[in-house]
mmCIF file of C-alpha atoms and ligand atoms in Angstrom:
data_model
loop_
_atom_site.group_PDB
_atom_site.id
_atom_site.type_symbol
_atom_site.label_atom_id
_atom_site.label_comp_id
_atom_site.label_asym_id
_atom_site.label_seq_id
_atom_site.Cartn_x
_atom_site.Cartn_y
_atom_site.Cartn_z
ATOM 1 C CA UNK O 1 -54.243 -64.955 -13.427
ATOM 2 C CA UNK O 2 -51.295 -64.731 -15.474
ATOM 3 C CA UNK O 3 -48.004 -66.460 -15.308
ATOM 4 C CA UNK O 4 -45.557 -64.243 -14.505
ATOM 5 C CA UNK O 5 -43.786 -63.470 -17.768
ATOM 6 C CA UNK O 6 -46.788 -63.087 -19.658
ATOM 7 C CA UNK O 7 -48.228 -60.615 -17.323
ATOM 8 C CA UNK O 8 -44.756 -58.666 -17.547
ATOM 9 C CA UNK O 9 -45.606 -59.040 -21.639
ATOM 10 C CA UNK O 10 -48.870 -57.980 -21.214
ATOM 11 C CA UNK O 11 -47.747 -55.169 -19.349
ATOM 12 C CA UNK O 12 -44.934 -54.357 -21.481
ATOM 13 C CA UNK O 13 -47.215 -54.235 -24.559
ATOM 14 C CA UNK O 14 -49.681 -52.132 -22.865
ATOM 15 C CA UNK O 15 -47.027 -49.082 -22.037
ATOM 16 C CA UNK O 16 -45.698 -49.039 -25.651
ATOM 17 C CA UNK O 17 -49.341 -48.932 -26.828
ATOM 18 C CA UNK O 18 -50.466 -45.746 -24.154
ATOM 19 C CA UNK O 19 -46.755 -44.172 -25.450
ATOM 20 C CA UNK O 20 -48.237 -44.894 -29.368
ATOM 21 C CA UNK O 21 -51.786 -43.677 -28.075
ATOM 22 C CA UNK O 22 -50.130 -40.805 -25.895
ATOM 23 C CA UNK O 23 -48.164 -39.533 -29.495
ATOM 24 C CA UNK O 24 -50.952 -39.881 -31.898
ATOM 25 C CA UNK O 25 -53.062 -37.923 -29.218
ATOM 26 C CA UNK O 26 -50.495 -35.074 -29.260
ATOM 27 C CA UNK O 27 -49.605 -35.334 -32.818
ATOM 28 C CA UNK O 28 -53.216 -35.478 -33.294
ATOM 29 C CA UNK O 29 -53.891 -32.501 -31.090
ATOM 30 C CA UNK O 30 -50.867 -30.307 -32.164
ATOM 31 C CA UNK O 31 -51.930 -28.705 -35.382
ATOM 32 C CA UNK O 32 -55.436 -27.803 -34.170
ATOM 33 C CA UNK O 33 -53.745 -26.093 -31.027
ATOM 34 C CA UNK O 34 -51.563 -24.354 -33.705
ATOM 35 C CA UNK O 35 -54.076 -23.251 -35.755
ATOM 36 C CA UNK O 36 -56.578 -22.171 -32.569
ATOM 37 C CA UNK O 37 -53.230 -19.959 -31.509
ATOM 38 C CA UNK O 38 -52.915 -18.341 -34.820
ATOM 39 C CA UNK O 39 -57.083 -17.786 -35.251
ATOM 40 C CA UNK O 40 -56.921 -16.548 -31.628
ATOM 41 C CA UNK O 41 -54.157 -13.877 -32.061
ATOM 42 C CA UNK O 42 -55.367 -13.205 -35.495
ATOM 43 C CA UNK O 43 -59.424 -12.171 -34.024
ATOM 44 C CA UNK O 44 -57.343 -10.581 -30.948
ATOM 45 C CA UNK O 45 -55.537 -7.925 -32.403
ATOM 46 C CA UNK O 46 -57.003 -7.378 -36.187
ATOM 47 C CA UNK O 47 -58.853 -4.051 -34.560
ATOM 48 C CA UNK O 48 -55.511 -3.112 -33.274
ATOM 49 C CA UNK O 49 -54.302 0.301 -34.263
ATOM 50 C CA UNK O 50 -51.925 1.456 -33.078
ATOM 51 C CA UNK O 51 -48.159 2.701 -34.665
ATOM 52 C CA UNK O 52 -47.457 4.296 -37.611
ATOM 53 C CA UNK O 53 -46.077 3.004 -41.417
ATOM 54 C CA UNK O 54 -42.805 3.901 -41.853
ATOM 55 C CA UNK O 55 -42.425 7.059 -43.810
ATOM 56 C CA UNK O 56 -38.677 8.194 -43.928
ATOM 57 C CA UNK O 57 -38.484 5.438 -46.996
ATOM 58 C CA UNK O 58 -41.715 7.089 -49.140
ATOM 59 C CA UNK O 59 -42.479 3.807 -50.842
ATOM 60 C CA UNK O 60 -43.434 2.135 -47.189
ATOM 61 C CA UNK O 61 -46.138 5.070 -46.458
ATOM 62 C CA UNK O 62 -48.199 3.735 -49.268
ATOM 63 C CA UNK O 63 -48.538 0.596 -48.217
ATOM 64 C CA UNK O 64 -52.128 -0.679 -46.573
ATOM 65 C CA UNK O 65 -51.422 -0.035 -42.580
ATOM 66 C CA UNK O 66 -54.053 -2.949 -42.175
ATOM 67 C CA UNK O 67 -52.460 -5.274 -43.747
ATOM 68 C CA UNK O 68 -52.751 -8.135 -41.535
ATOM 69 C CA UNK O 69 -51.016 -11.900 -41.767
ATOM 70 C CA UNK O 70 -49.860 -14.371 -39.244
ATOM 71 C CA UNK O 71 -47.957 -17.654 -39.988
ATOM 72 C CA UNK O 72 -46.334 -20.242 -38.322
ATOM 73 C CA UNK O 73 -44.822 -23.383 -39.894
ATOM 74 C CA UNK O 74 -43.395 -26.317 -37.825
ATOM 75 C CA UNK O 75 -40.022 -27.568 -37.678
ATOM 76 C CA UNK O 76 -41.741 -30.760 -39.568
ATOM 77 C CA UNK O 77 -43.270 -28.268 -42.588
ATOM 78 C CA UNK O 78 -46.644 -27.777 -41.048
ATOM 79 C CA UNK O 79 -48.294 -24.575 -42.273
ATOM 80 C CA UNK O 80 -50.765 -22.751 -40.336
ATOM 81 C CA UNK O 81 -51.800 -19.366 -41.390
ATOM 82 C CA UNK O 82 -54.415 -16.512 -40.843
ATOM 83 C CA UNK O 83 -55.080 -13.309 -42.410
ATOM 84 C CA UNK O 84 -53.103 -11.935 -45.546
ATOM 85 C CA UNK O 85 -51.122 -14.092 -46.474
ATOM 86 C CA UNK O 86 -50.518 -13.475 -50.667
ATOM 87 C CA UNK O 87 -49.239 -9.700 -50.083
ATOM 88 C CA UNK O 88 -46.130 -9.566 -50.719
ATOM 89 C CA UNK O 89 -44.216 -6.621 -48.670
ATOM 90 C CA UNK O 90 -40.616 -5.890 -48.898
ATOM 91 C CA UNK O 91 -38.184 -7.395 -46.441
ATOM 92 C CA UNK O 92 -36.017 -4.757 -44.940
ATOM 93 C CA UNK O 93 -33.643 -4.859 -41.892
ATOM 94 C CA UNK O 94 -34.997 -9.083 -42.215
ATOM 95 C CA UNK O 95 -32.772 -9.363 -44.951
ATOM 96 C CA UNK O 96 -29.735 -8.542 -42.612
ATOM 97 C CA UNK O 97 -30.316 -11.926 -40.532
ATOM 98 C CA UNK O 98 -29.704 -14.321 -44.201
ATOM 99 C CA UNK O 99 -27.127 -11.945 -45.205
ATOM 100 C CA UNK O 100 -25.268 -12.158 -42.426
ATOM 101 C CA UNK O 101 -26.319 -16.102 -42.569
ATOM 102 C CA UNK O 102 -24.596 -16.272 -45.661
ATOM 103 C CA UNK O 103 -21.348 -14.583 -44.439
ATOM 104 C CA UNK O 104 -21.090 -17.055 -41.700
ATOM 105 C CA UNK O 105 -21.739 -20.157 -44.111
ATOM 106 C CA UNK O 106 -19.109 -19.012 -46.363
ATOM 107 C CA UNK O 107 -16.316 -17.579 -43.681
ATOM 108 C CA UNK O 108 -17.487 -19.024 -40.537
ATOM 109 C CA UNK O 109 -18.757 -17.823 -36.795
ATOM 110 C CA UNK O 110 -15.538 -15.690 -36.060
ATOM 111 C CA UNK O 111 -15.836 -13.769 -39.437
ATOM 112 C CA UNK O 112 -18.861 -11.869 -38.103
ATOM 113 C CA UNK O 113 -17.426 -11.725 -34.597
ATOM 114 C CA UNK O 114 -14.388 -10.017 -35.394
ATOM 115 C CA UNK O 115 -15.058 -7.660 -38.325
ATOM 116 C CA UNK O 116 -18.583 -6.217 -37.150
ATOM 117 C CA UNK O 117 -18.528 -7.720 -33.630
ATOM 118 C CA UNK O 118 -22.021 -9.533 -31.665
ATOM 119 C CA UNK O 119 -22.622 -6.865 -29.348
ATOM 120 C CA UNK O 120 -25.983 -4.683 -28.796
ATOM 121 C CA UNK O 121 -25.246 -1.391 -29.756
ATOM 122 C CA UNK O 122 -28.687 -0.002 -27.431
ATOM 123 C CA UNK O 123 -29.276 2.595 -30.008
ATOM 124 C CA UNK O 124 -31.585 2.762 -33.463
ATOM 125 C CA UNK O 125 -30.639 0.588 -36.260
ATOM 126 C CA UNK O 126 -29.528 3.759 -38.142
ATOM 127 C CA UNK O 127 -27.111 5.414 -35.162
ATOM 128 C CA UNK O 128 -24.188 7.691 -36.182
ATOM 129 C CA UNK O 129 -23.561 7.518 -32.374
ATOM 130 C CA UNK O 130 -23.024 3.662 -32.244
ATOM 131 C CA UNK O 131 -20.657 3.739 -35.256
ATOM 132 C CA UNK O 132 -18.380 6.804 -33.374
ATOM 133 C CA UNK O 133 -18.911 4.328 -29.929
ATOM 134 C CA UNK O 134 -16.838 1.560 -32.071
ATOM 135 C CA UNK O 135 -14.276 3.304 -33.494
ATOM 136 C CA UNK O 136 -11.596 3.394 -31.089
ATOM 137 C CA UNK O 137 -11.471 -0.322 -30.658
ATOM 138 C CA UNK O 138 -10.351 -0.878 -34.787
ATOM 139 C CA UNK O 139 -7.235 -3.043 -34.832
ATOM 140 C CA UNK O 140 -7.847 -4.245 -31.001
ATOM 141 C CA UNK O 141 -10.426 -6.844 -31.060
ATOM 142 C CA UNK O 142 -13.822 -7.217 -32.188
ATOM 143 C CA UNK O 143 -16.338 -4.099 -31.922
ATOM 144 C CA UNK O 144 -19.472 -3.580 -29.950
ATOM 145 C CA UNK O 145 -21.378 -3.479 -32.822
ATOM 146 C CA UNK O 146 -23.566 -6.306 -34.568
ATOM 147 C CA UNK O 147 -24.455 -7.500 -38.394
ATOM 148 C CA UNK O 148 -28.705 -6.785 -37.637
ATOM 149 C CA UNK O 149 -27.887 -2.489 -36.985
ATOM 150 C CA UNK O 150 -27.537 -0.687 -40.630
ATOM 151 C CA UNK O 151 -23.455 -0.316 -39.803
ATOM 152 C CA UNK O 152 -23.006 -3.619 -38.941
ATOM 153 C CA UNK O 153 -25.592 -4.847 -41.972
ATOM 154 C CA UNK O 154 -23.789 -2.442 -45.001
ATOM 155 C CA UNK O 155 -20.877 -4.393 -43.517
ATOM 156 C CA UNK O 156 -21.910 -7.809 -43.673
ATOM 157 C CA UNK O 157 -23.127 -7.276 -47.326
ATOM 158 C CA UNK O 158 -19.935 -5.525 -48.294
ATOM 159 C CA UNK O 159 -17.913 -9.448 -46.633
ATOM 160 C CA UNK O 160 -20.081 -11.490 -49.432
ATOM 161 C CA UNK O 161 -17.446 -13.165 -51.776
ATOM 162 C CA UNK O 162 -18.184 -12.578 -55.693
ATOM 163 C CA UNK O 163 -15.593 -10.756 -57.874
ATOM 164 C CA UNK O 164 -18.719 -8.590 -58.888
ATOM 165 C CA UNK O 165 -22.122 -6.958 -57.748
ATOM 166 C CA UNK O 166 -24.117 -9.603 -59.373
ATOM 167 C CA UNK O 167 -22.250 -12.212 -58.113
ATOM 168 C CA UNK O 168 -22.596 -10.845 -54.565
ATOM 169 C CA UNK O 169 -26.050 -10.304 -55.540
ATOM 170 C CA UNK O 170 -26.757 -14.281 -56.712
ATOM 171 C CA UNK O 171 -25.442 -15.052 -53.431
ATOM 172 C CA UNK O 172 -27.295 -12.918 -51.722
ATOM 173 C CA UNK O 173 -30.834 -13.380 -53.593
ATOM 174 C CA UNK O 174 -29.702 -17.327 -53.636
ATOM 175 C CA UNK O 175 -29.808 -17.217 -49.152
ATOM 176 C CA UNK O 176 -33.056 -15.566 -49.023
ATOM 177 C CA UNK O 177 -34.609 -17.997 -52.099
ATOM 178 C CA UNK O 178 -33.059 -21.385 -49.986
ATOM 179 C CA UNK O 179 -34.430 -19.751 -47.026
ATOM 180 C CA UNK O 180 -37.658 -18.753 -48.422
ATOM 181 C CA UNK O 181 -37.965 -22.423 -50.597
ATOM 182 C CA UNK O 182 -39.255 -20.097 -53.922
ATOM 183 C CA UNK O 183 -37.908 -17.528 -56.444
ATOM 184 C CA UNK O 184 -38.315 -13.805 -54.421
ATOM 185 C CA UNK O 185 -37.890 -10.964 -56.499
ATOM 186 C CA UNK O 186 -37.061 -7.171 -55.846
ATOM 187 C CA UNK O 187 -39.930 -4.740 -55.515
ATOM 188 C CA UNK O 188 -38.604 -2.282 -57.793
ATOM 189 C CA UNK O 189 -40.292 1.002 -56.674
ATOM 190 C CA UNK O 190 -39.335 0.296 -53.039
ATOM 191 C CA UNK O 191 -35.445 -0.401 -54.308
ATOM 192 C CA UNK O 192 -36.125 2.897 -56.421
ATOM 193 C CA UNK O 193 -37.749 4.704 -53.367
ATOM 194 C CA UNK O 194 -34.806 3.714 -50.743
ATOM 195 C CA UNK O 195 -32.114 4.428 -53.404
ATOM 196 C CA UNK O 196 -33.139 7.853 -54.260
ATOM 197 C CA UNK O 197 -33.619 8.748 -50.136
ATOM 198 C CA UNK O 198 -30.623 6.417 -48.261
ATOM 199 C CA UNK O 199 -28.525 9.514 -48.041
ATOM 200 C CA UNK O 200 -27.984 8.855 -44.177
ATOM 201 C CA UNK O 201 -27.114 4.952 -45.442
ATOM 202 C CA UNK O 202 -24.665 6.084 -47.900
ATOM 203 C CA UNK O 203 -22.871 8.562 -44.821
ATOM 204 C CA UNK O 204 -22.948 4.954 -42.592
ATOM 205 C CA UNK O 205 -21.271 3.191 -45.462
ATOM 206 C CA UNK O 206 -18.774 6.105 -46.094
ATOM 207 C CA UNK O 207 -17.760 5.850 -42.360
ATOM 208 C CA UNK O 208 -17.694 2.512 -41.759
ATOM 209 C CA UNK O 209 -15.132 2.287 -44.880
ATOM 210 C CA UNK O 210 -12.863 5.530 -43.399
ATOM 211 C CA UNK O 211 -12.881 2.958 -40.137
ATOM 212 C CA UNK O 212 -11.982 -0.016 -41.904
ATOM 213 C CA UNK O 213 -14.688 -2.158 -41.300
ATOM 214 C CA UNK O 214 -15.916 -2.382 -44.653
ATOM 215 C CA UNK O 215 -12.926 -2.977 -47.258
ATOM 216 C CA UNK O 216 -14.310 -2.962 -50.488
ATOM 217 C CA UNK O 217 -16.262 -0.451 -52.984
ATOM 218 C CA UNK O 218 -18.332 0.721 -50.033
ATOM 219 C CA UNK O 219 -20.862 2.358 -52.735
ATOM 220 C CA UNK O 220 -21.274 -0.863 -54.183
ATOM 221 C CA UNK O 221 -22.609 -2.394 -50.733
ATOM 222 C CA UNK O 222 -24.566 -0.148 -50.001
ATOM 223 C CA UNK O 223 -26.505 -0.373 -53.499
ATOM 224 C CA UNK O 224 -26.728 -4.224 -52.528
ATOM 225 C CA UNK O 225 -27.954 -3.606 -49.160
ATOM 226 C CA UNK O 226 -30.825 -1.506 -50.615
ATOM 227 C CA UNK O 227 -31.602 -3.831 -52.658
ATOM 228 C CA UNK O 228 -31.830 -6.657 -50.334
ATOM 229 C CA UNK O 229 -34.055 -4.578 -48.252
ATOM 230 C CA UNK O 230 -36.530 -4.441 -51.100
ATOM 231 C CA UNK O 231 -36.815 -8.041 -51.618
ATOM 232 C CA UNK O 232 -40.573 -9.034 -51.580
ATOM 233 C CA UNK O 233 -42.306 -11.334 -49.103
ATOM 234 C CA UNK O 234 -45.587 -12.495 -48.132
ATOM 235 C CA UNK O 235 -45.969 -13.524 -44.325
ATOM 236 C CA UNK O 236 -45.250 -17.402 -45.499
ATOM 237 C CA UNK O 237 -42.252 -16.758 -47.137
ATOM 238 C CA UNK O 238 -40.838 -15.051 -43.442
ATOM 239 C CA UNK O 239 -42.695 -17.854 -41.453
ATOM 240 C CA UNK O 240 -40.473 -20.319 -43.351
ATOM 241 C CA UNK O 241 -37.348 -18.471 -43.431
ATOM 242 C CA UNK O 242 -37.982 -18.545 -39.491
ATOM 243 C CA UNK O 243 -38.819 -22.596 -39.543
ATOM 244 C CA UNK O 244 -35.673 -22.842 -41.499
ATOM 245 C CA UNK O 245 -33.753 -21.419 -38.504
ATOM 246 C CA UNK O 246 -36.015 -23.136 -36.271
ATOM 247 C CA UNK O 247 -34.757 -26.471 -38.158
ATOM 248 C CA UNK O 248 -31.078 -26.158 -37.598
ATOM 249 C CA UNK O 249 -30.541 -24.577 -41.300
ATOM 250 C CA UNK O 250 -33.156 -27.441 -42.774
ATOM 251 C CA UNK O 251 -36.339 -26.065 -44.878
ATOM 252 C CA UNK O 252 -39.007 -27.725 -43.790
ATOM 253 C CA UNK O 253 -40.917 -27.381 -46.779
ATOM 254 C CA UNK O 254 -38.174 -28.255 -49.510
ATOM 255 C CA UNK O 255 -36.428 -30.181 -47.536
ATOM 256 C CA UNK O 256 -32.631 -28.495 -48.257
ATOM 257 C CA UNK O 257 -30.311 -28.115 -45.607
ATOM 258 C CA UNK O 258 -29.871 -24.041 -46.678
ATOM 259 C CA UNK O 259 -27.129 -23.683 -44.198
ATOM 260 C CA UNK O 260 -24.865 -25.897 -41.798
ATOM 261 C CA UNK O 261 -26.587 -26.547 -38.653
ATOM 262 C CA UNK O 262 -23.472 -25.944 -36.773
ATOM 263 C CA UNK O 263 -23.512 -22.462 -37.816
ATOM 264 C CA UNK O 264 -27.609 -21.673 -36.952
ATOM 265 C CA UNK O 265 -26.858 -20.788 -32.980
ATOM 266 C CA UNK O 266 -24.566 -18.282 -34.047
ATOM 267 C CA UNK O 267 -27.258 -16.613 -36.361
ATOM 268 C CA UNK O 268 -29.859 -17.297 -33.482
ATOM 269 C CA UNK O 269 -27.849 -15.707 -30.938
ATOM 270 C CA UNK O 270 -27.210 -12.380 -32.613
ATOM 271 C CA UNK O 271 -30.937 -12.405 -33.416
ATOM 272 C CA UNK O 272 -31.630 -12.853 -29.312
ATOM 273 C CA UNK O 273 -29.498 -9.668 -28.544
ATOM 274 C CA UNK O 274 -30.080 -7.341 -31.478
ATOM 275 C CA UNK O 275 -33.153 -8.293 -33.253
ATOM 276 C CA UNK O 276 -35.445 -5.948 -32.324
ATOM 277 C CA UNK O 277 -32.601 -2.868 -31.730
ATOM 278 C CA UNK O 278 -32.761 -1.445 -28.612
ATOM 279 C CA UNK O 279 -35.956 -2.720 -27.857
ATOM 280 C CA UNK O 280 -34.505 -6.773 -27.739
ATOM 281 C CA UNK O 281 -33.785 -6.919 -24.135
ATOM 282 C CA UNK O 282 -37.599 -6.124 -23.485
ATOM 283 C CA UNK O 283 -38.861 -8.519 -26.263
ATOM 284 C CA UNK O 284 -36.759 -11.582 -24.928
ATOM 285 C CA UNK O 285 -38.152 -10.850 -21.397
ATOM 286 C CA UNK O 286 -41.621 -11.059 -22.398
ATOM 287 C CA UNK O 287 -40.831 -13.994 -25.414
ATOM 288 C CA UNK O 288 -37.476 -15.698 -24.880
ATOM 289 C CA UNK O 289 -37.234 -15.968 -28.990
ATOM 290 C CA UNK O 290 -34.748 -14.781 -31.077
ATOM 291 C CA UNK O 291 -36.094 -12.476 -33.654
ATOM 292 C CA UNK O 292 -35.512 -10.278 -36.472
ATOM 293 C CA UNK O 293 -37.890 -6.967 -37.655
ATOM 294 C CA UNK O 294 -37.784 -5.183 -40.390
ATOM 295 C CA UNK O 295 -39.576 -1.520 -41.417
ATOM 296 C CA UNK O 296 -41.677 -2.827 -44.129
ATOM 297 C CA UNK O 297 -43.728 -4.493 -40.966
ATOM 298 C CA UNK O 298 -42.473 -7.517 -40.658
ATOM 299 C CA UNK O 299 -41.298 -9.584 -38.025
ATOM 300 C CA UNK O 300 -39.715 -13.711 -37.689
ATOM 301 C CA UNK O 301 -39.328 -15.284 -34.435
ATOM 302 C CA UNK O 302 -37.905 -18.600 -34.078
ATOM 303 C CA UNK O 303 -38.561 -21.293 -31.679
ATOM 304 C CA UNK O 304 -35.419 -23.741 -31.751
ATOM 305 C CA UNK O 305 -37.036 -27.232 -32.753
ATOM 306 C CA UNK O 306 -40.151 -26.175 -32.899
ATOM 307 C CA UNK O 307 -41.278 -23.330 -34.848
ATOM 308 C CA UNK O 308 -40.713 -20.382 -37.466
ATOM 309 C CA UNK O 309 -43.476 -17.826 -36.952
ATOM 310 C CA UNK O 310 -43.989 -14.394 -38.947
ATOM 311 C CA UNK O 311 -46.626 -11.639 -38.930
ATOM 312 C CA UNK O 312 -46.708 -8.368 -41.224
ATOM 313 C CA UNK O 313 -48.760 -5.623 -40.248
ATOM 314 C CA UNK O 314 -46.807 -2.271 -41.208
ATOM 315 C CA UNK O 315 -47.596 0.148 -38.262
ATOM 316 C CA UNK O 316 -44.782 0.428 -36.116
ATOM 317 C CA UNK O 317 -43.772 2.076 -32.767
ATOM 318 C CA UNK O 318 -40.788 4.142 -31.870
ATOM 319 C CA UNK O 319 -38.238 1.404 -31.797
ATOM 320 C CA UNK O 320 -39.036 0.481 -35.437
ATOM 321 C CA UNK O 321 -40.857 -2.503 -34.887
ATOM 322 C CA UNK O 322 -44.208 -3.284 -35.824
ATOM 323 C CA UNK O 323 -46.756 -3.064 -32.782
ATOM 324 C CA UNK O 324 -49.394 -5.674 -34.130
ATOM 325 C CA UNK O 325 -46.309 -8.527 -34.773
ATOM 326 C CA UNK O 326 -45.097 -8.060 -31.790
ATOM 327 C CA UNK O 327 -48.216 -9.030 -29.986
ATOM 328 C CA UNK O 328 -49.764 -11.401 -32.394
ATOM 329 C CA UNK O 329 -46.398 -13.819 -31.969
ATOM 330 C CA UNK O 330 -46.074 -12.950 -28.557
ATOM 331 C CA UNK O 331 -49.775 -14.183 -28.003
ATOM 332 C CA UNK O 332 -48.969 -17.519 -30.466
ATOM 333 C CA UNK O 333 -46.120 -18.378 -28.744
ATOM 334 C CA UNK O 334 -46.650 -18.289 -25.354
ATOM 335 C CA UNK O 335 -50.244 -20.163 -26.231
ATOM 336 C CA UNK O 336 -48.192 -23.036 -27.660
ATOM 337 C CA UNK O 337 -44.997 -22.964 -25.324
ATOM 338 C CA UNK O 338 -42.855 -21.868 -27.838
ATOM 339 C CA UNK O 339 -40.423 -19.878 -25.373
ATOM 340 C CA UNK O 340 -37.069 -21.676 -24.964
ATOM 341 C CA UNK O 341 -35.991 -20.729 -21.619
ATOM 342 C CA UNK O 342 -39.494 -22.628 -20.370
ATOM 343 C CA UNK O 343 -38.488 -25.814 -21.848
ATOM 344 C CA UNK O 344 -39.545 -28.415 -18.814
ATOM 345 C CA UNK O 345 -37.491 -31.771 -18.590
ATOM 346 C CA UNK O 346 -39.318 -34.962 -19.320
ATOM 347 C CA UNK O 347 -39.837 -35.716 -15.443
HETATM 348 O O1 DON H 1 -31.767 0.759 -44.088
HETATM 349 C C1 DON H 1 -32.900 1.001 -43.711
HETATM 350 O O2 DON H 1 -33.162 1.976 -43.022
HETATM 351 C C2 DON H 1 -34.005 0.068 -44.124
HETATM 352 N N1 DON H 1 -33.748 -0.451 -45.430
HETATM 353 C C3 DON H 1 -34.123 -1.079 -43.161
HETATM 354 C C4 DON H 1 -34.341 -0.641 -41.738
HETATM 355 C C5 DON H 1 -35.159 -1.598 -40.954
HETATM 356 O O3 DON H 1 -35.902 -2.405 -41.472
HETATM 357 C C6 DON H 1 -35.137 -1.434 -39.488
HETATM 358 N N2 DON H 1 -36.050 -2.391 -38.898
HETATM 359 N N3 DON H 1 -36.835 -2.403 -38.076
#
């Protein structure tokens, strides 16, 4: 019917248009899929009740145990959210994953690798134990300790350049604000709270400075790593710190690159092995994303390319992790493929 060439035109045309048709389809079908998987996990688990609020920090037993938020924003800046998503809670052992981010912007991959070391520890995030396990290996290569346990973390703040505490602090507050794309501030009465109860924090810094892993005023970073701990966040805020990783070091929302995107898989990786203490091995089977928690109730997960997704709910179990984030982004990612190690080829 057609000459030859024109029919290969015709059928030319017609494949670009189905791939056009094909992409506005999915592009058109993507953020309702995101937002069903957020409203699903949200309605699944908001009668959930199990774990308990922190306590050994006073400030984090007063907080609301149903406190509730899920978000997830895209790689591209999409925002989907359910729940609570205004209260701000504070930030805790999250903090250690920009802090240690910051480290590696400013002294590279190897700095973390060789002062603190990338290495599980398999114990809590506050073990004496693990710190006397990586003490005989000072001097002789990196330890088997990581930046995300309280050691490794009181470490990581103490290797932040600034000739003093506030301008460790700027840098550190500056990470979390890039991260974040907004102006966080300090909760005060948690800061007071874990200041006037860190004893066991302030025996970790003392020992990790008789070791030599931390080499300056080890008081000093351990004041700073309180405070960082009681920086303030709403479930947003940690959903876009997460697409920010998820972005290669790109907010999606302000559109800074916050970090060099050479230097993100580093930050990813430790997050894989150590981000939920000794309880990462399991999450990774079930997930396959790296991800950070934090005692205030909080948890990020990343998806490389694809998403940042955070929930707060404060219960948590024995590991130190809260029970209702854990399931809420397991349910959202698996709904929406987010798991890395299923990535599929295009054929
Ligand atoms: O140092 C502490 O104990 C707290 N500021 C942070 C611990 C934490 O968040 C552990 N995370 N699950």
């Amino acid at each position: 019917m057609f000459p030859k060439s024109l029919s290969g035109s015709l059928a030319s045309i017609v494949a670009v248009l189905a791939v056009v048709i094909g992409g506005l389809v999915l592009t058109a079908q993507a953020p309702a899929d995101a937002q069903k998987a957020v409203d699903g996990a949200y309605n699944q688990f908001k009668t959930l009740k199990e774990g308990k609020n922190a306590d050994y920090i006073p400030a984090l037993a007063k907080v609301d145990p149903n406190l509730f938020g899920i978000s997830l924003v895209t790689a591209d800046g999409k925002v989907y959210s359910a729940g609570d998503i205004k209260t701000e809670v504070s930030i805790q052992s999250i903090s250690k994953v920009f802090t240690m981010a910051q480290v590696i912007q400013e002294q590279g991959t190897e700095s973390i690798e060789k002062r603190i070391g990338v290495d599980a520890t398999g114990a809590r995030f506050n073990s004496i134990i693990a710190i006397e396990g990586v003490r005989n290996v000072v001097g002789t290569g990196a330890p088997e300790m990581n930046a995300l346990v309280n050691p490794g973390a009181i470490s990581a703040t103490s290797m932040v350049r600034g000739n003093t505490a506030d301008a460790v602090w700027a840098k550190i507050i500056g990470i979390h604000n890039d991260f974040a794309g907004r102006q966080l501030k300090v909760l005060q009465d948690v800061y007071k709270s874990e200041s006037d109860s860190n004893q066991r924090n302030q025996a970790i810094g003392a020992l990790m400075f008789a070791y030599g892993y931390i080499k300056t005023d080890w008081k000093q970073a351990v004041d700073l790593y309180t405070r960082q701990c009681s920086i303030g966040v709403n479930v947003k805020d940690l959903a876009t710190m997460a697409a920010t990783l998820a972005a290669m070091g790109k907010n999606p929302v302000t559109g800074k690159q916050v970090m060099d995107a050479t230097k993100v898989p580093a930050v990813l990786a430790v997050m894989a092995t150590a981000g939920l203490y000794d309880d990462s091995g399991k999450w990774l089977y079930h997930t396959g994303l790296p991800a950070k928690s934090g005692v205030g109730g909080g948890i990020i997960a990343v998806s490389p390319g694809k998403f940042g997704v955070a929930v707060v709910s404060p219960p948590l179990d024995d590991a130190g992790n809260s029970v209702r984030a854990q399931r809420a982004i397991t349910e959202v990612s698996n709904t929406l493929n987010g798991n890395p190690y299923a990535a599929r080829t295009s054929r």
